[in-house]
XYZ file of C-alpha atoms in Angstrom:
307
model
C 70.811 78.721 -70.004
C 67.711 76.559 -70.356
C 66.025 76.303 -66.945
C 63.308 73.909 -65.789
C 61.627 74.828 -62.515
C 59.746 72.069 -60.728
C 58.529 74.318 -57.900
C 56.250 77.352 -57.918
C 58.676 79.005 -55.477
C 61.732 78.477 -57.681
C 59.785 79.747 -60.676
C 59.176 82.938 -58.711
C 62.856 83.127 -57.778
C 63.998 82.628 -61.363
C 61.664 85.345 -62.600
C 62.680 87.716 -59.799
C 66.290 87.320 -60.938
C 65.331 88.395 -64.464
C 65.559 84.948 -66.002
C 61.971 84.438 -67.153
C 63.090 84.219 -70.779
C 65.340 81.283 -69.899
C 62.543 79.224 -68.345
C 61.730 76.305 -70.676
C 59.519 74.292 -68.336
C 57.425 74.699 -65.194
C 54.809 72.832 -63.149
C 51.033 72.988 -63.443
C 50.986 75.019 -60.207
C 53.363 77.786 -61.343
C 50.892 80.653 -61.622
C 53.052 83.631 -60.604
C 54.308 85.954 -61.977
C 52.406 86.541 -65.210
C 55.522 85.818 -67.263
C 55.508 82.227 -66.001
C 52.032 81.436 -67.268
C 53.185 81.199 -70.875
C 55.821 78.541 -70.218
C 55.460 74.841 -71.115
C 53.990 72.768 -68.275
C 56.003 69.586 -67.732
C 54.278 68.218 -64.616
C 50.814 66.828 -63.959
C 49.045 65.629 -60.833
C 48.500 61.899 -60.490
C 45.211 62.728 -58.762
C 43.842 64.372 -61.891
C 41.228 67.104 -62.090
C 38.992 65.199 -59.673
C 41.025 66.669 -56.826
C 39.247 69.989 -57.330
C 35.986 68.418 -56.152
C 37.472 66.305 -53.356
C 37.148 67.235 -49.700
C 40.192 67.994 -47.560
C 39.904 64.566 -45.930
C 39.569 62.799 -49.285
C 42.656 64.583 -50.604
C 44.674 63.713 -47.503
C 43.589 60.053 -47.674
C 44.384 59.746 -51.375
C 47.814 61.323 -50.951
C 48.664 58.994 -48.067
C 47.600 55.961 -50.102
C 49.631 57.117 -53.098
C 52.798 57.713 -51.089
C 52.400 54.434 -49.200
C 52.302 52.616 -52.536
C 55.660 54.190 -53.414
C 54.187 56.413 -56.063
C 54.480 60.147 -56.437
C 51.650 62.637 -56.221
C 53.085 64.283 -59.345
C 54.725 62.974 -62.513
C 56.361 64.219 -65.683
C 54.222 64.397 -68.774
C 55.504 61.854 -71.348
C 58.756 63.085 -72.949
C 58.176 66.591 -71.559
C 61.564 66.884 -69.866
C 63.350 65.472 -72.892
C 61.718 68.038 -75.154
C 62.631 70.875 -72.783
C 66.362 70.036 -73.104
C 67.266 71.737 -69.807
C 70.730 72.788 -68.739
C 69.475 73.217 -65.174
C 66.628 71.601 -63.245
C 65.555 73.210 -59.975
C 63.788 70.780 -57.651
C 63.365 69.965 -53.951
C 63.524 67.123 -51.463
C 61.628 68.851 -48.691
C 58.108 67.539 -49.279
C 56.842 64.749 -51.542
C 53.314 66.135 -51.178
C 54.288 69.539 -52.595
C 56.273 68.529 -55.680
C 57.556 65.613 -57.715
C 59.922 63.529 -55.512
C 63.597 64.309 -55.903
C 64.580 60.725 -56.755
C 62.137 60.729 -59.669
C 63.784 63.894 -60.980
C 67.291 62.452 -60.686
C 66.241 59.250 -62.453
C 64.635 61.168 -65.315
C 67.565 63.575 -65.635
C 70.023 60.700 -66.046
C 68.269 59.696 -69.266
C 69.044 63.056 -70.885
C 72.093 63.874 -72.972
C 73.813 66.026 -72.033
C 72.781 65.421 -68.446
C 71.535 68.650 -66.846
C 72.637 70.127 -63.539
C 70.208 69.633 -60.661
C 69.765 72.161 -57.868
C 67.666 71.059 -54.897
C 66.128 73.758 -52.708
C 65.244 72.458 -49.237
C 64.930 75.392 -46.813
C 63.815 74.844 -43.223
C 63.550 78.498 -42.186
C 63.612 82.075 -43.470
C 67.399 82.135 -43.593
C 67.324 79.011 -45.729
C 64.837 80.601 -48.132
C 67.004 83.680 -48.590
C 70.107 81.518 -48.970
C 68.392 79.556 -51.723
C 67.747 82.757 -53.668
C 71.480 83.378 -53.578
C 72.157 79.759 -54.630
C 69.915 80.138 -57.661
C 71.688 83.396 -58.462
C 75.092 81.759 -58.197
C 74.331 78.795 -60.451
C 72.637 80.976 -63.082
C 75.232 83.733 -63.184
C 72.942 86.228 -61.431
C 74.689 86.423 -58.067
C 74.725 90.243 -57.999
C 71.015 90.464 -58.767
C 70.307 87.779 -56.150
C 72.258 89.781 -53.603
C 70.158 92.871 -54.335
C 66.926 90.895 -53.961
C 68.011 89.276 -50.697
C 69.272 92.555 -49.234
C 65.861 94.170 -49.764
C 64.042 91.165 -48.323
C 66.318 91.084 -45.282
C 65.673 94.787 -44.725
C 61.917 94.167 -44.696
C 62.294 91.219 -42.316
C 64.413 93.414 -40.065
C 61.760 96.130 -40.009
C 59.161 93.651 -38.745
C 61.486 92.010 -36.244
C 62.639 95.377 -34.927
C 59.121 96.448 -33.983
C 58.232 93.208 -32.178
C 61.559 92.248 -30.620
C 60.896 93.828 -27.220
C 57.250 92.864 -26.882
C 56.593 91.225 -23.499
C 55.008 87.779 -23.465
C 51.717 89.250 -22.251
C 51.396 91.221 -25.484
C 52.210 88.274 -27.741
C 48.869 86.591 -28.532
C 48.533 82.823 -28.815
C 48.225 81.974 -32.512
C 46.824 78.766 -33.992
C 47.992 78.418 -37.585
C 45.950 75.730 -39.337
C 47.705 74.465 -42.459
C 45.088 71.811 -43.256
C 41.600 71.405 -41.843
C 40.837 67.671 -42.080
C 42.866 66.238 -40.509
C 44.116 69.353 -38.778
C 47.763 70.241 -39.356
C 49.638 73.010 -37.609
C 52.104 75.148 -39.547
C 55.640 73.849 -40.014
C 59.130 74.772 -41.192
C 59.405 78.576 -41.468
C 55.814 79.428 -40.474
C 56.233 79.264 -36.658
C 59.317 81.468 -37.021
C 57.278 83.966 -39.043
C 54.591 84.046 -36.359
C 57.221 84.744 -33.706
C 58.801 87.542 -35.760
C 55.344 89.018 -36.338
C 54.762 89.270 -32.587
C 52.792 86.123 -31.796
C 53.235 82.749 -30.108
C 52.556 79.688 -32.268
C 50.631 77.160 -30.152
C 50.496 74.320 -32.715
C 53.799 74.244 -34.604
C 57.538 74.371 -33.905
C 60.055 76.365 -35.920
C 62.149 74.271 -38.305
C 60.033 71.133 -37.908
C 57.634 69.591 -40.393
C 53.947 70.278 -39.930
C 52.174 67.661 -37.838
C 48.640 66.379 -37.394
C 47.095 68.077 -34.379
C 44.167 66.724 -32.376
C 41.226 69.106 -32.124
C 41.452 68.772 -28.348
C 44.917 70.374 -28.509
C 43.555 73.300 -30.484
C 40.862 73.816 -27.854
C 43.212 73.424 -24.892
C 45.670 75.924 -26.375
C 42.946 78.585 -26.188
C 44.177 80.532 -29.230
C 43.575 84.254 -29.240
C 44.082 84.320 -33.010
C 43.228 81.586 -35.503
C 44.675 81.708 -39.010
C 43.304 79.270 -41.564
C 45.703 78.846 -44.475
C 45.459 75.406 -46.127
C 48.636 74.568 -48.010
C 48.222 75.075 -51.742
C 44.918 76.927 -51.468
C 43.796 80.437 -52.269
C 41.256 82.361 -50.188
C 38.027 81.077 -51.828
C 38.937 77.399 -51.314
C 40.349 78.108 -47.854
C 37.102 79.836 -46.886
C 35.160 76.803 -48.068
C 37.238 74.454 -45.925
C 37.189 76.808 -42.948
C 33.480 76.032 -42.583
C 34.452 72.540 -41.411
C 36.140 73.985 -38.331
C 33.042 75.882 -37.232
C 31.266 72.543 -36.764
C 33.837 71.294 -34.275
C 32.758 71.049 -30.619
C 33.874 74.066 -28.622
C 34.559 76.248 -31.661
C 32.315 79.074 -30.508
C 33.965 79.110 -27.084
C 37.506 79.737 -28.371
C 38.895 83.177 -27.446
C 39.728 83.941 -31.089
C 36.177 83.193 -32.180
C 34.631 85.214 -29.375
C 36.762 88.263 -30.211
C 36.338 87.944 -33.971
C 40.025 87.265 -34.602
C 39.752 84.406 -37.083
C 41.473 85.031 -40.410
C 41.975 83.348 -43.768
C 45.230 83.722 -45.670
C 46.178 82.953 -49.250
C 48.780 80.311 -48.426
C 49.706 79.902 -52.085
C 50.823 83.509 -52.291
C 52.459 84.113 -48.944
C 53.094 81.054 -46.770
C 53.580 77.715 -48.502
C 55.960 78.798 -51.266
C 59.501 79.449 -49.986
C 60.372 82.274 -52.335
C 60.488 86.095 -52.377
C 56.808 86.521 -51.476
C 57.345 84.784 -48.143
C 58.249 88.237 -46.787
C 54.844 89.490 -47.937
C 53.472 86.729 -45.730
C 55.532 87.905 -42.775
C 54.213 91.436 -43.185
C 50.653 90.113 -43.505
C 51.048 88.107 -40.302
C 52.340 91.210 -38.541
C 49.218 93.140 -39.600
C 47.002 90.321 -38.336
C 48.812 89.665 -35.063
C 49.936 93.170 -34.065
C 47.592 95.618 -35.850
C 48.548 98.466 -33.503
C 52.165 98.197 -34.632
C 51.459 97.378 -38.275
C 48.561 99.276 -39.836
C 46.652 97.283 -42.432
C 47.777 98.034 -45.992
C 44.957 99.390 -48.126
C 43.962 97.050 -50.929
C 45.746 94.022 -49.493
C 43.687 91.047 -50.677
C 46.063 88.347 -49.445
C 44.167 87.850 -46.176
C 40.652 88.442 -44.918
C 38.625 88.052 -41.753
C 36.747 84.774 -41.703
């Protein structure tokens, strides 16, 4: 089977199922695992390389303008999909900011002969993410392998949930997850659920809902005891750079999390924003951050740092 993956998360799923050799096309953001890096890149950003030097606010503004004009943030390279000759295209309709819009994919696929199958992955929570792994396994003939992967992930989720399930509210710290710094977005979809499972209380986002712009005044009034800065699509170096913007906000130094030194930076690309197998790594990382007495820090874990 010739597989095109239009999501970093589905690329990770495909590789986890032992199908790396069948990948014939990926996106420019598919950087994990190593086996994926050798695959043809079919997608490019409409914002170009200039985005690397743009501020968080400039990126947000440009994306809003692009979407308002009815254009996508991403596009296929000319004839790239045709040359890939896929039997299966894995895409999503969850977020037009994160990947090429689903309707663009469908339109392009209809020009191919034979027309490939399209599988859209649109999870809203952890259960949805694990279900999607099984769906990829089913459509690719790897249902048994998918079951093994999901069983192990569910066991790890259960281990975290089991340790925090009976925590009283007084021992569940208020957590502000910041998914973008300018404007400020709280975490959405599965992230609030992960915070709850890890033993915290998300004060900015709601489980299963899209991330929303949050006024700075709400961040201050929520008096977070833990602040996690994890801009969507960013690794730790770029997240650390953007985190400096928050320290200039009025009242920053008076926040409980700042006073107690409980401000953290996470590699969202690796553990939060991609709904694939590594999302459980993110859950375990959150547990170490939020409940360190219950979850000792893993030596050599470079996926999160203190700010």
